[in-house]
């Protein structure tokens, strides 16, 4: 009995084809649950609410 050696390494990188499973709006931003249709990998994306509309919180501060 020998240990099965996978022909394709699970850590092999490829072009993931992410599809959005669900998304939830939180106070931190938008949390998006995505899944790869090819290798069934999962990933959770976080889109900070600030990223959608990048705005300066202050005026430009220059070193005096
Ligand atoms: Zn994949």
Tab-separated table of C-alpha atoms and ligand atoms in Angstrom:
chain	number	residue	atom	x	y	z
A	1	UNK	CA	0.000	0.000	0.000
A	2	UNK	CA	1.502	3.255	-1.108
A	3	UNK	CA	0.467	6.783	-0.342
A	4	UNK	CA	-1.377	8.266	-3.226
A	5	UNK	CA	0.665	10.972	-4.800
A	6	UNK	CA	-1.605	13.514	-6.412
A	7	UNK	CA	-0.789	13.998	-10.059
A	8	UNK	CA	-1.609	17.642	-9.809
A	9	UNK	CA	-0.358	19.573	-6.841
A	10	UNK	CA	-3.149	21.271	-4.919
A	11	UNK	CA	-0.950	24.304	-4.465
A	12	UNK	CA	-0.441	24.622	-8.194
A	13	UNK	CA	-1.401	28.111	-9.116
A	14	UNK	CA	-3.693	28.803	-11.983
A	15	UNK	CA	-5.971	31.515	-13.211
A	16	UNK	CA	-8.800	31.320	-10.723
A	17	UNK	CA	-12.230	31.881	-12.119
A	18	UNK	CA	-13.848	33.547	-9.152
A	19	UNK	CA	-17.591	33.720	-8.906
A	20	UNK	CA	-19.395	35.596	-6.189
A	21	UNK	CA	-21.248	33.302	-3.808
A	22	UNK	CA	-22.597	35.975	-1.541
A	23	UNK	CA	-21.824	39.402	-0.291
A	24	UNK	CA	-22.508	41.164	2.932
A	25	UNK	CA	-22.305	44.810	3.715
A	26	UNK	CA	-20.705	45.471	7.064
A	27	UNK	CA	-19.649	48.578	8.893
A	28	UNK	CA	-16.090	47.828	7.755
A	29	UNK	CA	-17.074	47.591	4.135
A	30	UNK	CA	-18.289	44.998	1.688
A	31	UNK	CA	-17.403	41.375	2.447
A	32	UNK	CA	-17.551	39.232	-0.678
A	33	UNK	CA	-17.434	35.431	-0.569
A	34	UNK	CA	-16.068	34.079	-3.822
A	35	UNK	CA	-15.417	30.565	-5.127
A	36	UNK	CA	-13.265	29.339	-7.973
A	37	UNK	CA	-15.325	27.408	-10.509
A	38	UNK	CA	-12.258	25.447	-11.600
A	39	UNK	CA	-10.587	24.246	-8.411
A	40	UNK	CA	-13.348	24.951	-5.872
A	41	UNK	CA	-11.056	27.200	-3.864
A	42	UNK	CA	-12.689	29.735	-1.640
A	43	UNK	CA	-11.704	33.254	-0.804
A	44	UNK	CA	-13.180	36.073	1.176
A	45	UNK	CA	-12.664	39.514	-0.197
A	46	UNK	CA	-13.004	42.668	1.784
A	47	UNK	CA	-13.717	45.882	0.000
A	48	UNK	CA	-13.290	48.670	2.515
A	49	UNK	CA	-16.072	51.174	2.225
A	50	UNK	CA	-13.421	53.857	1.982
A	51	UNK	CA	-11.961	52.229	-1.121
A	52	UNK	CA	-15.103	52.788	-3.138
A	53	UNK	CA	-14.899	56.504	-2.679
A	54	UNK	CA	-11.358	57.431	-1.704
A	55	UNK	CA	-11.594	60.778	-0.057
A	56	UNK	CA	-9.052	62.716	1.896
A	57	UNK	CA	-9.771	62.827	5.582
A	58	UNK	CA	-7.674	65.914	5.982
A	59	UNK	CA	-6.105	68.588	3.941
A	60	UNK	CA	-2.648	67.987	2.597
A	61	UNK	CA	-0.152	68.279	5.402
A	62	UNK	CA	3.306	69.338	4.370
A	63	UNK	CA	6.362	69.193	6.510
A	64	UNK	CA	6.842	72.693	7.850
B	1	LIG	ZN1	-8.942	28.045	-8.988
